Amino acid sequence: FGSHAAYGVFDDAKPFLKWCMRHGIACGVLSNADERYGDSILPMLGLSDHMQFFTFSKNVGVEKPGKEIFDAAIQDAQPWLCLGNKRSDIKQLMPEEVLHIGNDYQKDYVGATSAGFHAVLLDRYDEKEVAKGWREGGAPVFKDLIDVVEWLGR
């Protein structure tokens, strides 16, 4: 976990996170990875400063695609909804107000949509047949986060 060599940041990650912050969108990590991912790896890569919350399966006791981890993410995100707003204007975050971005059909798309979230998948490695199956299953599929921004703007 302590070596930078084993990890990298996609070129669109930081611009996407900065775009979200400028637009008052709270961003976080919802992962089946060990919590050290949030403690060590994200800070080492310079990403943790751009995220408001972290939800890890080990802390929740349930992995994606379990609904409980998605419910926990809503609770973890709730305190950050005041970005650009007065705290008195903030209402309870509802699942249908959340977009989950992932790369696994079952864990991310099915898990998120079953929990009431919107969800999209990233096909970062141009796996045409895999992405085709995702689309056939109803998932919006994008190459990168810039495509997600453009989709959100429609």
Coordinates of N, CA and C in Angstrom, one line a residue:
F1 N 0.8 -1.2 0.0 CA 0.0 0.0 0.0 C 0.8 1.3 0.0
G2 N 2.1 1.2 0.4 CA 2.9 2.4 0.5 C 3.7 2.8 -0.7
S3 N 3.6 2.0 -1.8 CA 4.4 2.4 -3.0 C 3.6 3.1 -4.0
H4 N 4.0 4.2 -4.5 CA 3.4 5.0 -5.5 C 3.4 4.2 -6.8
A5 N 4.4 3.4 -7.0 CA 4.6 2.7 -8.3 C 3.5 1.8 -8.7
A6 N 2.8 1.2 -7.7 CA 1.7 0.3 -8.0 C 0.4 1.0 -8.4
Y7 N 0.3 2.3 -8.3 CA -1.0 3.0 -8.5 C -0.7 4.2 -9.4
G8 N -1.8 4.6 -10.1 CA -1.8 5.8 -11.0 C -3.1 6.5 -10.9
V9 N -3.1 7.6 -11.5 CA -4.3 8.4 -11.6 C -4.7 8.7 -13.0
F10 N -5.9 8.4 -13.4 CA -6.3 8.7 -14.8 C -6.3 10.2 -15.0
D11 N -5.9 10.6 -16.2 CA -5.8 12.1 -16.5 C -7.0 12.9 -16.2
D12 N -8.2 12.2 -16.3 CA -9.4 13.0 -16.2 C -9.9 13.1 -14.7
A13 N -9.3 12.3 -13.8 CA -9.8 12.2 -12.4 C -9.8 13.6 -11.7
K14 N -8.6 14.2 -11.7 CA -8.6 15.5 -10.9 C -9.4 16.6 -11.6
P15 N -9.4 16.8 -12.9 CA -10.3 17.8 -13.5 C -11.8 17.5 -13.2
F16 N -12.1 16.2 -13.2 CA -13.5 15.9 -12.9 C -13.9 16.2 -11.5
L17 N -13.0 15.9 -10.5 CA -13.3 16.2 -9.1 C -13.3 17.7 -8.9
K18 N -12.4 18.5 -9.6 CA -12.4 19.9 -9.5 C -13.7 20.5 -10.1
W19 N -14.2 19.9 -11.2 CA -15.5 20.4 -11.8 C -16.6 20.2 -10.8
C20 N -16.6 19.0 -10.2 CA -17.7 18.7 -9.2 C -17.6 19.7 -8.0
M21 N -16.5 20.0 -7.5 CA -16.4 21.0 -6.4 C -16.9 22.3 -6.8
R22 N -16.5 22.8 -8.1 CA -17.0 24.1 -8.6 C -18.5 24.1 -8.7
H23 N -19.1 23.0 -8.9 CA -20.6 22.9 -9.1 C -21.3 22.5 -7.8
G24 N -20.6 22.4 -6.7 CA -21.2 22.1 -5.4 C -21.6 20.6 -5.3
I25 N -21.0 19.8 -6.1 CA -21.3 18.4 -6.0 C -20.3 17.6 -5.1
A26 N -20.8 17.0 -4.1 CA -20.0 16.3 -3.1 C -19.6 14.9 -3.8
C27 N -18.3 14.6 -3.7 CA -17.8 13.4 -4.2 C -17.2 12.5 -3.1
G28 N -17.2 11.2 -3.3 CA -16.6 10.3 -2.3 C -16.3 9.0 -3.0
V29 N -15.7 8.2 -2.2 CA -15.3 6.8 -2.6 C -16.2 5.8 -1.9
L30 N -16.8 4.9 -2.6 CA -17.6 3.8 -2.1 C -16.9 2.6 -2.7
S31 N -16.2 1.8 -1.8 CA -15.3 0.8 -2.3 C -15.3 -0.5 -1.4
N32 N -15.1 -1.6 -2.1 CA -14.9 -2.9 -1.4 C -13.4 -3.0 -1.0
A33 N -12.6 -2.0 -1.3 CA -11.2 -2.1 -1.0 C -11.0 -1.8 0.5
D34 N -9.9 -2.2 1.0 CA -9.5 -1.9 2.4 C -9.5 -0.4 2.7
E35 N -9.8 -0.1 3.9 CA -9.9 1.4 4.3 C -8.5 2.0 4.1
R36 N -7.4 1.2 4.1 CA -6.1 1.8 3.8 C -6.0 2.6 2.5
Y37 N -6.9 2.2 1.6 CA -7.1 2.9 0.3 C -7.3 4.4 0.5
G38 N -8.2 4.7 1.5 CA -8.5 6.1 1.8 C -7.4 6.7 2.7
D39 N -6.8 5.9 3.5 CA -5.8 6.4 4.5 C -4.4 6.7 3.8
S40 N -4.1 5.8 2.8 CA -2.7 5.8 2.3 C -2.7 6.2 0.8
I41 N -3.5 5.4 0.0 CA -3.3 5.5 -1.5 C -3.9 6.8 -2.0
L42 N -5.1 7.1 -1.7 CA -5.7 8.4 -2.3 C -4.9 9.6 -1.9
P43 N -4.4 9.7 -0.6 CA -3.6 10.9 -0.3 C -2.3 10.9 -1.1
M44 N -1.7 9.7 -1.2 CA -0.4 9.6 -1.9 C -0.6 10.0 -3.4
L45 N -1.7 9.8 -4.0 CA -2.0 10.1 -5.3 C -2.5 11.6 -5.5
G46 N -2.7 12.2 -4.4 CA -3.2 13.6 -4.4 C -4.7 13.7 -4.7
L47 N -5.5 12.7 -4.4 CA -6.9 12.7 -4.7 C -7.8 13.0 -3.5
S48 N -7.3 12.7 -2.3 CA -8.2 12.7 -1.1 C -8.6 14.2 -0.8
D49 N -7.9 15.2 -1.2 CA -8.3 16.6 -0.9 C -9.5 17.0 -1.8
H50 N -9.8 16.2 -2.8 CA -10.9 16.5 -3.7 C -12.1 15.8 -3.4
M51 N -12.1 14.9 -2.3 CA -13.2 14.1 -2.0 C -13.7 14.5 -0.6
Q52 N -15.0 14.4 -0.4 CA -15.6 14.7 0.9 C -15.8 13.6 1.8
F53 N -16.1 12.4 1.3 CA -16.4 11.2 2.1 C -15.8 9.9 1.5
F54 N -15.7 9.0 2.4 CA -15.2 7.7 2.1 C -16.0 6.6 2.8
T55 N -16.5 5.6 2.0 CA -17.3 4.5 2.6 C -16.6 3.2 2.1
F56 N -16.2 2.5 3.1 CA -15.5 1.2 2.8 C -16.2 0.0 3.4
S57 N -16.3 -1.0 2.6 CA -17.0 -2.2 3.0 C -16.6 -2.8 4.3
K58 N -15.3 -2.7 4.6 CA -14.9 -3.3 5.9 C -15.5 -2.6 7.1
N59 N -15.7 -1.2 6.9 CA -16.3 -0.5 8.0 C -17.8 -0.7 8.1
V60 N -18.4 -1.0 7.0 CA -19.9 -1.2 6.9 C -20.3 -2.6 7.3
G61 N -19.4 -3.5 6.9 CA -19.7 -5.0 7.1 C -20.4 -5.6 5.9
V62 N -20.5 -4.9 4.9 CA -21.2 -5.4 3.7 C -20.5 -4.9 2.4
E63 N -20.2 -5.7 1.5 CA -19.6 -5.3 0.2 C -20.6 -5.0 -0.8
K64 N -20.2 -4.1 -1.8 CA -21.0 -3.9 -3.0 C -21.2 -5.3 -3.6
P65 N -22.4 -5.7 -4.1 CA -23.5 -4.8 -4.4 C -24.6 -4.7 -3.3
G66 N -24.2 -5.0 -2.1 CA -25.2 -5.0 -1.0 C -25.8 -3.6 -0.8
K67 N -27.1 -3.5 -0.6 CA -27.8 -2.2 -0.4 C -27.2 -1.5 0.8
E68 N -26.8 -2.2 1.8 CA -26.4 -1.5 3.0 C -25.2 -0.6 2.8
I69 N -24.3 -1.0 1.9 CA -23.1 -0.1 1.7 C -23.5 1.2 1.0
F70 N -24.5 1.0 0.1 CA -25.0 2.2 -0.6 C -25.7 3.1 0.4
D71 N -26.5 2.6 1.2 CA -27.2 3.3 2.3 C -26.2 4.1 3.2
A72 N -25.1 3.4 3.5 CA -24.0 4.0 4.3 C -23.4 5.1 3.6
A73 N -23.2 5.0 2.3 CA -22.6 6.1 1.5 C -23.5 7.4 1.6
I74 N -24.8 7.2 1.5 CA -25.7 8.3 1.7 C -25.5 9.0 3.0
Q75 N -25.4 8.2 4.1 CA -25.2 8.8 5.4 C -23.8 9.5 5.5
D76 N -22.8 8.9 4.9 CA -21.5 9.6 4.9 C -21.4 10.9 4.0
A77 N -22.2 10.9 3.0 CA -22.3 12.1 2.1 C -23.1 13.2 2.7
Q78 N -24.1 12.9 3.5 CA -25.1 13.9 4.0 C -24.4 15.2 4.6
P79 N -23.4 15.0 5.5 CA -22.8 16.3 6.1 C -22.2 17.2 5.1
W80 N -21.9 16.7 3.9 CA -21.2 17.5 2.9 C -22.1 18.2 1.9
L81 N -23.4 18.1 2.1 CA -24.4 18.6 1.2 C -24.5 20.2 1.3
C82 N -23.9 20.7 2.2 CA -23.9 22.2 2.4 C -22.9 22.9 1.5
L83 N -22.2 22.2 0.7 CA -21.3 22.8 -0.3 C -22.0 23.9 -1.1
G84 N -21.6 25.2 -0.9 CA -22.2 26.3 -1.6 C -23.7 26.6 -1.2
N85 N -24.1 26.0 -0.1 CA -25.5 26.3 0.4 C -25.5 26.6 1.9
K86 N -26.6 27.2 2.3 CA -26.7 27.4 3.7 C -27.2 26.1 4.3
R87 N -26.7 25.8 5.5 CA -27.0 24.5 6.1 C -28.5 24.4 6.3
S88 N -29.2 25.5 6.5 CA -30.7 25.4 6.7 C -31.4 25.0 5.5
D89 N -30.8 25.2 4.3 CA -31.4 24.8 3.0 C -31.2 23.3 2.7
I90 N -30.5 22.6 3.5 CA -30.2 21.2 3.1 C -31.3 20.3 3.6
K91 N -31.7 19.4 2.7 CA -32.7 18.4 3.1 C -32.0 17.0 3.1
Q92 N -32.7 16.0 3.5 CA -32.1 14.7 3.5 C -31.8 14.2 2.1
L93 N -30.6 13.7 1.9 CA -30.2 13.2 0.6 C -31.0 11.9 0.3
M94 N -31.5 11.8 -0.9 CA -32.3 10.7 -1.3 C -31.5 9.9 -2.3
P95 N -31.7 8.6 -2.4 CA -30.9 7.7 -3.3 C -31.0 8.2 -4.8
E96 N -32.2 8.6 -5.2 CA -32.4 9.0 -6.6 C -31.7 10.3 -6.9
E97 N -31.1 11.0 -5.9 CA -30.3 12.2 -6.2 C -28.8 11.9 -6.3
V98 N -28.4 10.6 -6.3 CA -27.0 10.2 -6.3 C -26.7 9.5 -7.6
L99 N -25.5 9.9 -8.1 CA -24.9 9.2 -9.3 C -23.7 8.4 -8.8
H100 N -23.7 7.1 -9.0 CA -22.6 6.2 -8.7 C -21.9 5.9 -10.0
I101 N -20.6 6.1 -10.0 CA -19.8 5.9 -11.2 C -18.9 4.7 -10.8
G102 N -18.9 3.6 -11.7 CA -18.1 2.4 -11.4 C -17.6 1.8 -12.6
N103 N -17.1 0.6 -12.4 CA -16.5 -0.2 -13.5 C -16.8 -1.7 -13.5
D104 N -17.8 -2.0 -12.7 CA -18.2 -3.4 -12.5 C -19.7 -3.5 -12.6
Y105 N -20.2 -4.2 -13.6 CA -21.7 -4.3 -13.8 C -22.5 -4.7 -12.6
Q106 N -22.1 -5.8 -12.0 CA -22.9 -6.3 -10.9 C -22.7 -5.5 -9.6
K107 N -21.4 -5.2 -9.3 CA -21.2 -4.5 -8.0 C -21.6 -3.0 -8.1
D108 N -21.3 -2.4 -9.2 CA -21.5 -1.0 -9.3 C -22.9 -0.6 -9.9
Y109 N -23.2 -1.1 -11.1 CA -24.4 -0.8 -11.7 C -25.7 -1.4 -11.0
V110 N -25.6 -2.7 -10.9 CA -26.8 -3.4 -10.3 C -26.9 -3.0 -8.9
G111 N -25.8 -3.0 -8.1 CA -25.9 -2.6 -6.7 C -26.4 -1.2 -6.5
A112 N -25.9 -0.3 -7.3 CA -26.4 1.1 -7.1 C -27.8 1.3 -7.6
T113 N -28.2 0.8 -8.7 CA -29.6 1.0 -9.1 C -30.6 0.2 -8.2
S114 N -30.2 -0.9 -7.7 CA -31.0 -1.6 -6.8 C -31.2 -0.8 -5.5
A115 N -30.2 0.0 -5.1 CA -30.3 0.8 -4.0 C -31.1 2.2 -4.3
G116 N -31.5 2.3 -5.5 CA -32.2 3.6 -5.9 C -31.3 4.7 -6.5
F117 N -30.0 4.4 -6.6 CA -29.1 5.4 -7.2 C -29.2 5.4 -8.7
H118 N -28.8 6.5 -9.3 CA -28.4 6.5 -10.8 C -27.0 5.9 -10.8
A119 N -26.7 5.3 -12.0 CA -25.4 4.7 -12.1 C -24.9 4.7 -13.5
V120 N -23.6 4.9 -13.7 CA -23.0 4.7 -15.0 C -21.7 3.9 -14.8
L121 N -21.3 3.3 -15.9 CA -20.0 2.5 -15.8 C -19.0 3.1 -16.8
L122 N -17.7 3.0 -16.4 CA -16.6 3.5 -17.2 C -15.9 2.3 -17.9
D123 N -15.8 2.3 -19.2 CA -15.0 1.3 -19.9 C -13.7 1.9 -20.3
R124 N -12.8 2.0 -19.3 CA -11.5 2.6 -19.4 C -10.6 1.9 -20.4
Y125 N -10.7 0.6 -20.6 CA -9.8 -0.1 -21.4 C -10.3 -0.6 -22.7
D126 N -11.4 0.0 -23.2 CA -12.0 -0.2 -24.5 C -12.3 -1.7 -24.7
E127 N -13.0 -2.3 -23.7 CA -13.4 -3.7 -23.8 C -14.7 -3.7 -24.4
K128 N -14.7 -3.7 -25.7 CA -16.0 -3.6 -26.5 C -17.0 -4.6 -26.2
E129 N -16.7 -5.9 -26.0 CA -17.7 -6.9 -25.8 C -18.2 -6.8 -24.3
V130 N -17.4 -6.4 -23.4 CA -17.8 -6.2 -22.0 C -18.8 -5.1 -21.9
A131 N -18.4 -3.9 -22.6 CA -19.2 -2.7 -22.6 C -20.5 -3.0 -23.3
K132 N -20.5 -3.8 -24.3 CA -21.7 -4.1 -25.1 C -22.7 -4.8 -24.1
G133 N -22.2 -5.8 -23.4 CA -23.0 -6.5 -22.4 C -23.6 -5.6 -21.3
W134 N -22.8 -4.6 -20.9 CA -23.2 -3.7 -19.9 C -24.4 -2.8 -20.5
R135 N -24.2 -2.4 -21.7 CA -25.2 -1.6 -22.3 C -26.5 -2.4 -22.5
E136 N -26.3 -3.6 -22.9 CA -27.5 -4.5 -23.1 C -28.2 -4.7 -21.8
G137 N -27.5 -4.6 -20.7 CA -28.1 -4.7 -19.4 C -28.7 -3.4 -18.9
G138 N -28.7 -2.4 -19.7 CA -29.3 -1.1 -19.4 C -28.3 0.0 -18.8
A139 N -27.1 -0.3 -18.7 CA -26.1 0.6 -18.1 C -25.6 1.6 -19.1
P140 N -25.7 2.9 -18.8 CA -25.0 3.9 -19.6 C -23.5 3.7 -19.4
V141 N -22.7 3.6 -20.5 CA -21.3 3.3 -20.5 C -20.5 4.4 -21.2
F142 N -19.5 4.9 -20.5 CA -18.6 6.0 -21.0 C -17.2 5.6 -21.0
K143 N -16.4 6.2 -21.8 CA -15.0 6.0 -21.9 C -14.2 6.6 -20.7
D144 N -14.7 7.8 -20.3 CA -14.0 8.5 -19.2 C -14.9 9.5 -18.5
L145 N -14.3 10.2 -17.5 CA -15.1 11.1 -16.7 C -15.5 12.3 -17.5
I146 N -14.8 12.7 -18.5 CA -15.2 13.9 -19.3 C -16.5 13.6 -20.1
D147 N -16.6 12.3 -20.5 CA -17.9 11.9 -21.2 C -19.0 12.0 -20.2
V148 N -18.7 11.6 -18.9 CA -19.8 11.7 -17.9 C -20.2 13.2 -17.6
V149 N -19.3 14.1 -17.6 CA -19.6 15.5 -17.5 C -20.5 16.0 -18.6
E150 N -20.1 15.6 -19.8 CA -20.9 16.0 -21.0 C -22.3 15.4 -20.9
W151 N -22.4 14.1 -20.4 CA -23.7 13.5 -20.3 C -24.6 14.2 -19.2
L152 N -23.9 14.6 -18.1 CA -24.6 15.3 -17.1 C -25.1 16.7 -17.6
G153 N -24.4 17.3 -18.5 CA -24.8 18.6 -19.0 C -26.0 18.5 -20.0
R154 N -26.4 17.3 -20.4 CA -27.5 17.2 -21.4 C -28.8 17.5 -20.8

